[in-house]
PDB file of C-alpha atoms in Angstrom:
ATOM      1  CA  ALA A   5      18.471   2.106  26.326  1.00 39.00           C
ATOM      2  CA  PRO A   6      18.404  -0.586  24.225  1.00 40.00           C
ATOM      3  CA  ALA A   7      21.065  -0.844  22.155  1.00 41.00           C
ATOM      4  CA  ASN A   8      21.351  -1.582  17.832  1.00 41.00           C
ATOM      5  CA  SER A   9      21.875  -5.063  17.504  1.00 38.00           C
ATOM      6  CA  GLY A  10      23.755  -3.492  14.583  1.00 39.00           C
ATOM      7  CA  GLU A  11      21.460  -4.735  11.263  1.00 39.00           C
ATOM      8  CA  GLU A  12      20.274  -1.689  10.837  1.00 42.00           C
ATOM      9  CA  GLU A  13      18.780  -1.157   7.130  1.00 48.00           C
ATOM     10  CA  GLU A  14      19.957   1.397   4.167  1.00 69.00           C
ATOM     11  CA  ARG A  15      17.333   4.297   3.756  1.00 76.00           C
ATOM     12  CA  VAL A  16      14.648   2.678   1.238  1.00 82.00           C
ATOM     13  CA  ILE A  17      12.083   4.220  -0.735  1.00 86.00           C
ATOM     14  CA  ILE A  18       8.784   3.134  -0.925  1.00 89.00           C
ATOM     15  CA  PRO A  19       7.236   3.528  -4.625  1.00 92.00           C
ATOM     16  CA  ILE A  20       4.037   4.117  -5.039  1.00 93.00           C
ATOM     17  CA  VAL A  21       1.519   4.173  -8.460  1.00 94.00           C
ATOM     18  CA  LEU A  22      -2.216   5.986  -8.114  1.00 95.00           C
ATOM     19  CA  LYS A  23      -4.247   5.612 -10.700  1.00 94.00           C
ATOM     20  CA  ALA A  24      -8.637   6.888 -10.338  1.00 95.00           C
ATOM     21  CA  ASP A  25     -11.242   7.178 -12.514  1.00 94.00           C
ATOM     22  CA  THR A  26     -11.475  10.753 -12.655  1.00 93.00           C
ATOM     23  CA  GLN A  27      -8.382  14.254 -12.423  1.00 95.00           C
ATOM     24  CA  GLY A  28     -10.377  15.499  -9.670  1.00 93.00           C
ATOM     25  CA  THR A  29     -10.647  12.217  -7.481  1.00 93.00           C
ATOM     26  CA  LEU A  30      -6.942  11.865  -8.864  1.00 94.00           C
ATOM     27  CA  ASP A  31      -5.948  15.170  -6.974  1.00 94.00           C
ATOM     28  CA  ALA A  32      -7.660  14.021  -4.265  1.00 92.00           C
ATOM     29  CA  LEU A  33      -6.276  10.911  -3.705  1.00 92.00           C
ATOM     30  CA  VAL A  34      -2.891  12.268  -3.920  1.00 93.00           C
ATOM     31  CA  TYR A  35      -3.213  15.214  -1.755  1.00 90.00           C
ATOM     32  CA  GLU A  36      -4.389  12.100   1.202  1.00 89.00           C
ATOM     33  CA  THR A  37      -1.036   9.900  -0.128  1.00 90.00           C
ATOM     34  CA  ASP A  38       0.785  12.856   0.699  1.00 90.00           C
ATOM     35  CA  LYS A  39      -0.629  14.026   3.749  1.00 87.00           C
ATOM     36  CA  ALA A  40       0.275   9.750   4.775  1.00 85.00           C
ATOM     37  CA  ILE A  41       3.508  10.166   3.394  1.00 85.00           C
ATOM     38  CA  GLN A  42       4.509  12.742   5.391  1.00 85.00           C
ATOM     39  CA  LYS A  43       3.421  10.841   8.781  1.00 82.00           C
ATOM     40  CA  ILE A  44       5.715   7.799   7.539  1.00 78.00           C
ATOM     41  CA  GLU A  45       8.724   9.755   7.188  1.00 80.00           C
ATOM     42  CA  GLU A  46       7.999  12.033  10.248  1.00 80.00           C
ATOM     43  CA  THR A  47       8.766   9.065  12.162  1.00 73.00           C
ATOM     44  CA  HIS A  48      10.781   6.471  10.060  1.00 71.00           C
ATOM     45  CA  GLY A  49      12.347   9.595   7.652  1.00 67.00           C
ATOM     46  CA  GLU A  50      15.745   8.393   8.630  1.00 73.00           C
ATOM     47  CA  ARG A  51      15.465   4.673   7.420  1.00 73.00           C
ATOM     48  CA  ALA A  52      12.264   5.015   3.973  1.00 74.00           C
ATOM     49  CA  GLY A  53      11.099   7.596   2.246  1.00 82.00           C
ATOM     50  CA  VAL A  54       7.707   7.237   0.061  1.00 87.00           C
ATOM     51  CA  ARG A  55       7.392   8.205  -3.588  1.00 90.00           C
ATOM     52  CA  ILE A  56       4.350   8.409  -5.927  1.00 90.00           C
ATOM     53  CA  ILE A  57       6.755   7.870  -8.707  1.00 90.00           C
ATOM     54  CA  HIS A  58       3.444   7.628 -11.243  1.00 92.00           C
ATOM     55  CA  LYS A  59      -0.381   9.059 -11.312  1.00 94.00           C
ATOM     56  CA  GLY A  60      -2.426   9.016 -14.026  1.00 93.00           C
ATOM     57  CA  VAL A  61      -6.376   8.471 -14.595  1.00 95.00           C
ATOM     58  CA  GLY A  62      -7.827   5.226 -16.054  1.00 92.00           C
ATOM     59  CA  ALA A  63      -7.336   1.867 -16.111  1.00 92.00           C
ATOM     60  CA  LEU A  64      -5.027  -0.233 -13.820  1.00 91.00           C
ATOM     61  CA  SER A  65      -2.742  -1.773 -16.559  1.00 90.00           C
ATOM     62  CA  GLU A  66       0.441  -4.381 -16.785  1.00 89.00           C
ATOM     63  CA  SER A  67       2.773  -1.417 -17.834  1.00 89.00           C
ATOM     64  CA  ASP A  68       1.699   0.440 -14.594  1.00 90.00           C
ATOM     65  CA  VAL A  69       3.033  -2.429 -12.541  1.00 89.00           C
ATOM     66  CA  LYS A  70       5.745  -2.450 -15.009  1.00 88.00           C
ATOM     67  CA  LEU A  71       6.997   0.179 -13.734  1.00 88.00           C
ATOM     68  CA  VAL A  72       7.039  -0.751 -10.340  1.00 88.00           C
ATOM     69  CA  SER A  73       8.099  -4.598 -11.161  1.00 80.00           C
ATOM     70  CA  GLY A  74      11.100  -5.966  -8.781  1.00 76.00           C
ATOM     71  CA  ARG A  75      10.972  -3.979  -6.132  1.00 79.00           C
ATOM     72  CA  GLU A  76       9.294  -5.147  -3.484  1.00 75.00           C
ATOM     73  CA  ARG A  77       8.646  -2.589  -1.572  1.00 88.00           C
ATOM     74  CA  ALA A  78       5.932  -1.335  -4.258  1.00 91.00           C
ATOM     75  CA  ILE A  79       2.379   0.074  -3.527  1.00 93.00           C
ATOM     76  CA  ILE A  80      -0.119   0.352  -6.035  1.00 93.00           C
ATOM     77  CA  ALA A  81      -3.320   1.409  -5.560  1.00 93.00           C
ATOM     78  CA  GLY A  82      -6.664   2.047  -7.551  1.00 94.00           C
ATOM     79  CA  PHE A  83      -9.472   4.737  -7.154  1.00 94.00           C
ATOM     80  CA  ASN A  84     -12.423   3.290  -8.546  1.00 94.00           C
ATOM     81  CA  VAL A  85     -11.054   2.082 -11.356  1.00 93.00           C
ATOM     82  CA  PRO A  86     -11.157  -1.529 -13.208  1.00 91.00           C
ATOM     83  CA  VAL A  87      -8.216  -4.132 -13.183  1.00 87.00           C
ATOM     84  CA  ASP A  88      -8.619  -7.293 -14.277  1.00 82.00           C
ATOM     85  CA  THR A  89      -7.394 -10.936 -12.797  1.00 85.00           C
ATOM     86  CA  THR A  90      -4.674 -10.983 -14.872  1.00 87.00           C
ATOM     87  CA  VAL A  91      -2.832  -7.171 -13.827  1.00 89.00           C
ATOM     88  CA  LYS A  92      -3.154  -8.432 -10.221  1.00 87.00           C
ATOM     89  CA  ASP A  93      -1.401 -11.991 -11.346  1.00 88.00           C
ATOM     90  CA  VAL A  94       1.156  -9.962 -12.526  1.00 87.00           C
ATOM     91  CA  ALA A  95       1.569  -7.163  -9.474  1.00 88.00           C
ATOM     92  CA  GLU A  96       1.244 -10.785  -7.188  1.00 83.00           C
ATOM     93  CA  ARG A  97       4.535 -12.579  -9.596  1.00 84.00           C
ATOM     94  CA  ALA A  98       6.337  -9.117  -8.939  1.00 84.00           C
ATOM     95  CA  GLY A  99       6.189  -8.641  -4.886  1.00 84.00           C
ATOM     96  CA  VAL A 100       3.506  -5.534  -5.890  1.00 89.00           C
ATOM     97  CA  SER A 101       1.233  -5.303  -3.587  1.00 90.00           C
ATOM     98  CA  ILE A 102      -1.995  -3.481  -5.354  1.00 91.00           C
ATOM     99  CA  GLY A 103      -5.381  -2.363  -4.263  1.00 91.00           C
ATOM    100  CA  VAL A 104      -8.030  -0.644  -5.584  1.00 92.00           C
ATOM    101  CA  PHE A 105     -10.953   0.653  -3.497  1.00 94.00           C
ATOM    102  CA  SER A 106     -14.325   2.267  -4.030  1.00 92.00           C
ATOM    103  CA  ILE A 107     -14.396   4.960  -1.446  1.00 91.00           C
ATOM    104  CA  ILE A 108     -11.512   7.307  -0.341  1.00 88.00           C
ATOM    105  CA  TYR A 109     -11.008   6.283   3.076  1.00 90.00           C
ATOM    106  CA  GLU A 110     -11.195   2.579   2.860  1.00 93.00           C
ATOM    107  CA  LEU A 111      -8.079   3.115  -0.002  1.00 92.00           C
ATOM    108  CA  MET A 112      -6.164   5.641   2.081  1.00 91.00           C
ATOM    109  CA  GLU A 113      -6.122   3.089   5.304  1.00 92.00           C
ATOM    110  CA  TRP A 114      -5.250   0.317   3.182  1.00 93.00           C
ATOM    111  CA  LEU A 115      -2.637   2.313   1.677  1.00 91.00           C
ATOM    112  CA  ALA A 116      -1.583   3.132   5.201  1.00 88.00           C
ATOM    113  CA  LYS A 117      -0.812  -0.422   6.211  1.00 90.00           C
ATOM    114  CA  GLU A 118       1.043  -0.887   2.892  1.00 89.00           C
ATOM    115  CA  ILE A 119       3.400   1.414   4.044  1.00 87.00           C
ATOM    116  CA  GLU A 120       3.868   0.247   7.251  1.00 84.00           C
ATOM    117  CA  LYS A 121       4.023  -3.222   6.703  1.00 86.00           C
ATOM    118  CA  LYS A 122       6.978  -2.570   3.809  1.00 84.00           C
ATOM    119  CA  ARG A 123       9.286  -0.087   5.393  1.00 81.00           C
ATOM    120  CA  PRO A 124      12.439  -1.314   6.971  1.00 75.00           C
ATOM    121  CA  ARG A 125      12.735  -1.986  10.756  1.00 75.00           C
ATOM    122  CA  ILE A 126      16.065  -2.619  12.780  1.00 74.00           C
ATOM    123  CA  ARG A 127      16.029  -4.598  14.925  1.00 75.00           C
ATOM    124  CA  VAL A 128      16.963  -3.249  19.040  1.00 81.00           C
ATOM    125  CA  GLU A 129      17.555  -5.468  21.730  1.00 82.00           C
ATOM    126  CA  GLU A 130      16.096  -4.765  25.402  1.00 86.00           C
ATOM    127  CA  ILE A 131      17.463  -6.201  28.229  1.00 90.00           C
ATOM    128  CA  THR A 132      14.980  -6.929  30.844  1.00 91.00           C
ATOM    129  CA  GLY A 133      16.738  -8.346  34.052  1.00 94.00           C
ATOM    130  CA  THR A 134      20.015  -9.624  35.516  1.00 95.00           C
ATOM    131  CA  ALA A 135      20.710 -12.393  38.462  1.00 96.00           C
ATOM    132  CA  LYS A 136      23.874 -12.883  40.088  1.00 96.00           C
ATOM    133  CA  ILE A 137      24.566 -16.762  40.507  1.00 96.00           C
ATOM    134  CA  LEU A 138      25.317 -17.462  44.514  1.00 96.00           C
ATOM    135  CA  ARG A 139      25.226 -21.115  43.335  1.00 94.00           C
ATOM    136  CA  THR A 140      25.574 -24.095  41.068  1.00 94.00           C
ATOM    137  CA  PHE A 141      23.825 -27.489  41.095  1.00 91.00           C
ATOM    138  CA  SER A 142      23.802 -30.736  38.972  1.00 85.00           C
ATOM    139  CA  ARG A 143      24.844 -29.798  35.226  1.00 86.00           C
ATOM    140  CA  THR A 144      23.303 -32.234  32.695  1.00 87.00           C
ATOM    141  CA  LYS A 145      24.547 -32.319  29.022  1.00 85.00           C
ATOM    142  CA  ASN A 146      23.652 -28.774  28.229  1.00 89.00           C
ATOM    143  CA  LYS A 147      21.145 -28.105  31.229  1.00 93.00           C
ATOM    144  CA  GLN A 148      22.771 -26.574  34.606  1.00 94.00           C
ATOM    145  CA  VAL A 149      20.426 -26.030  37.811  1.00 94.00           C
ATOM    146  CA  VAL A 150      21.460 -22.817  39.290  1.00 95.00           C
ATOM    147  CA  GLY A 151      20.351 -20.663  42.193  1.00 95.00           C
ATOM    148  CA  GLY A 152      20.447 -16.799  42.235  1.00 95.00           C
ATOM    149  CA  LYS A 153      19.386 -13.443  43.337  1.00 96.00           C
ATOM    150  CA  VAL A 154      17.781 -10.857  40.992  1.00 96.00           C
ATOM    151  CA  LEU A 155      19.783  -7.666  40.969  1.00 96.00           C
ATOM    152  CA  GLU A 156      17.518  -5.096  38.168  1.00 95.00           C
ATOM    153  CA  GLY A 157      14.520  -6.267  36.431  1.00 94.00           C
ATOM    154  CA  LYS A 158      13.150  -9.098  36.567  1.00 94.00           C
ATOM    155  CA  MET A 159      14.077 -12.897  35.684  1.00 94.00           C
ATOM    156  CA  VAL A 160      11.605 -14.542  32.982  1.00 92.00           C
ATOM    157  CA  LYS A 161      10.569 -18.200  32.103  1.00 92.00           C
ATOM    158  CA  GLY A 162      11.615 -18.831  28.625  1.00 89.00           C
ATOM    159  CA  GLY A 163      13.792 -15.686  27.930  1.00 88.00           C
ATOM    160  CA  ASN A 164      17.028 -15.507  26.192  1.00 91.00           C
ATOM    161  CA  ALA A 165      20.195 -15.101  28.224  1.00 92.00           C
ATOM    162  CA  ARG A 166      23.107 -13.564  28.245  1.00 93.00           C
ATOM    163  CA  ILE A 167      26.243 -15.044  30.861  1.00 94.00           C
ATOM    164  CA  LEU A 168      28.920 -12.750  31.868  1.00 94.00           C
ATOM    165  CA  ARG A 169      31.633 -13.342  33.933  1.00 93.00           C
ATOM    166  CA  ARG A 170      33.689 -10.499  35.342  1.00 91.00           C
ATOM    167  CA  ASP A 171      31.553  -8.258  33.186  1.00 87.00           C
ATOM    168  CA  PHE A 172      32.778 -10.023  30.222  1.00 91.00           C
ATOM    169  CA  ARG A 173      30.050 -12.689  28.024  1.00 90.00           C
ATOM    170  CA  ILE A 174      31.110 -15.853  28.010  1.00 91.00           C
ATOM    171  CA  GLY A 175      28.234 -17.555  26.489  1.00 90.00           C
ATOM    172  CA  GLU A 176      24.300 -17.895  25.456  1.00 92.00           C
ATOM    173  CA  GLY A 177      21.541 -19.274  26.839  1.00 91.00           C
ATOM    174  CA  GLU A 178      18.151 -19.682  27.472  1.00 93.00           C
ATOM    175  CA  VAL A 179      15.969 -19.890  31.128  1.00 94.00           C
ATOM    176  CA  ILE A 180      14.449 -22.948  30.951  1.00 93.00           C
ATOM    177  CA  GLU A 181      12.483 -23.047  34.195  1.00 94.00           C
ATOM    178  CA  LEU A 182      12.420 -21.023  37.244  1.00 95.00           C
ATOM    179  CA  GLN A 183      11.413 -21.548  40.658  1.00 94.00           C
ATOM    180  CA  GLN A 184      11.188 -20.051  44.135  1.00 93.00           C
ATOM    181  CA  GLN A 185      11.076 -22.043  47.495  1.00 88.00           C
ATOM    182  CA  LYS A 186      10.510 -25.010  45.231  1.00 87.00           C
ATOM    183  CA  THR A 187       7.285 -23.617  43.338  1.00 92.00           C
ATOM    184  CA  LYS A 188       7.723 -23.805  39.570  1.00 94.00           C
ATOM    185  CA  VAL A 189       7.277 -19.551  38.709  1.00 94.00           C
ATOM    186  CA  ALA A 190       6.929 -17.523  35.524  1.00 93.00           C
ATOM    187  CA  GLU A 191       9.279 -14.589  36.316  1.00 91.00           C
ATOM    188  CA  VAL A 192      10.795 -13.499  39.186  1.00 94.00           C
ATOM    189  CA  ALA A 193      10.876 -10.090  40.702  1.00 94.00           C
ATOM    190  CA  GLU A 194      13.980  -7.799  41.836  1.00 94.00           C
ATOM    191  CA  GLY A 195      15.396  -8.126  44.847  1.00 94.00           C
ATOM    192  CA  ALA A 196      14.173 -11.961  45.047  1.00 94.00           C
ATOM    193  CA  GLU A 197      16.186 -15.724  45.373  1.00 95.00           C
ATOM    194  CA  PHE A 198      15.020 -18.096  43.155  1.00 96.00           C
ATOM    195  CA  GLY A 199      16.477 -21.280  41.373  1.00 95.00           C
ATOM    196  CA  ALA A 200      16.527 -21.551  37.655  1.00 95.00           C
ATOM    197  CA  LEU A 201      17.423 -24.426  35.169  1.00 94.00           C
ATOM    198  CA  VAL A 202      19.195 -22.647  32.241  1.00 95.00           C
ATOM    199  CA  GLU A 203      20.129 -24.412  28.763  1.00 93.00           C
ATOM    200  CA  SER A 204      24.072 -23.300  28.072  1.00 92.00           C
ATOM    201  CA  ARG A 205      26.972 -24.946  26.305  1.00 89.00           C
ATOM    202  CA  HIS A 206      29.258 -22.990  29.026  1.00 89.00           C
ATOM    203  CA  GLU A 207      28.701 -24.157  32.273  1.00 91.00           C
ATOM    204  CA  ILE A 208      27.894 -21.517  34.561  1.00 93.00           C
ATOM    205  CA  ALA A 209      29.856 -21.107  38.184  1.00 94.00           C
ATOM    206  CA  PRO A 210      28.772 -18.829  41.215  1.00 95.00           C
ATOM    207  CA  GLY A 211      29.534 -15.197  41.191  1.00 95.00           C
ATOM    208  CA  ASP A 212      28.181 -15.175  37.488  1.00 95.00           C
ATOM    209  CA  VAL A 213      25.635 -12.693  36.050  1.00 95.00           C
ATOM    210  CA  ILE A 214      22.656 -13.837  33.876  1.00 94.00           C
ATOM    211  CA  GLU A 215      21.368 -10.993  31.566  1.00 95.00           C
ATOM    212  CA  GLU A 216      17.731 -11.935  30.338  1.00 93.00           C
ATOM    213  CA  PHE A 217      17.122 -10.053  26.624  1.00 90.00           C
ATOM    214  CA  ILE A 218      14.425  -9.842  24.420  1.00 83.00           C
ATOM    215  CA  ILE A 219      15.170  -9.033  20.866  1.00 80.00           C
ATOM    216  CA  LYS A 220      12.384  -5.873  19.425  1.00 74.00           C
ATOM    217  CA  GLU A 221      11.568  -4.540  15.336  1.00 66.00           C
ATOM    218  CA  GLN A 222      10.819  -1.194  15.578  1.00 63.00           C
TER     219      GLN A 222
END
């Protein structure tokens, strides 16, 4: 299973300001926004909360921006309301997303995308393959030619790699090049033997294990 890299953020609140041209459309906007909030919190509620901190009828003003100024995850959404360039500039300088639409589904699509962009993420490590080193060849500075066999998953050219010796990590590196039967390849499947050029500050020895991994954000 993927291992958490330990960079998980604390639960954060994404503040939203809603403005509309009439009370009726504001009520509809609040209803639709609440549905969007529920959806994001069902999936990411342990890390992110979304709150409507202000709602009102009328033009978007600097006071609306000041409500969320300094909160980089803040969003201001307006439906069919005027907003002048000064207000937009103030919002931009404050790091606040601001969007005004005259079609409600377009506004909701934009709002959902902004919430998704601003929610916190955790970095998760995924192991893509492990290989045992069977033999070693030339070494020049930090680059070393090795031969090995894929034990699980696959070896991928350009992958980040950990070097393990008797289950202890001795260093990290990168698989610069892969070959099978003297032909350069992009990846090598489980069970197959290969040659590889590995860049690492640590010298690799027969019996070592190379563990390739990628970092994903979720």
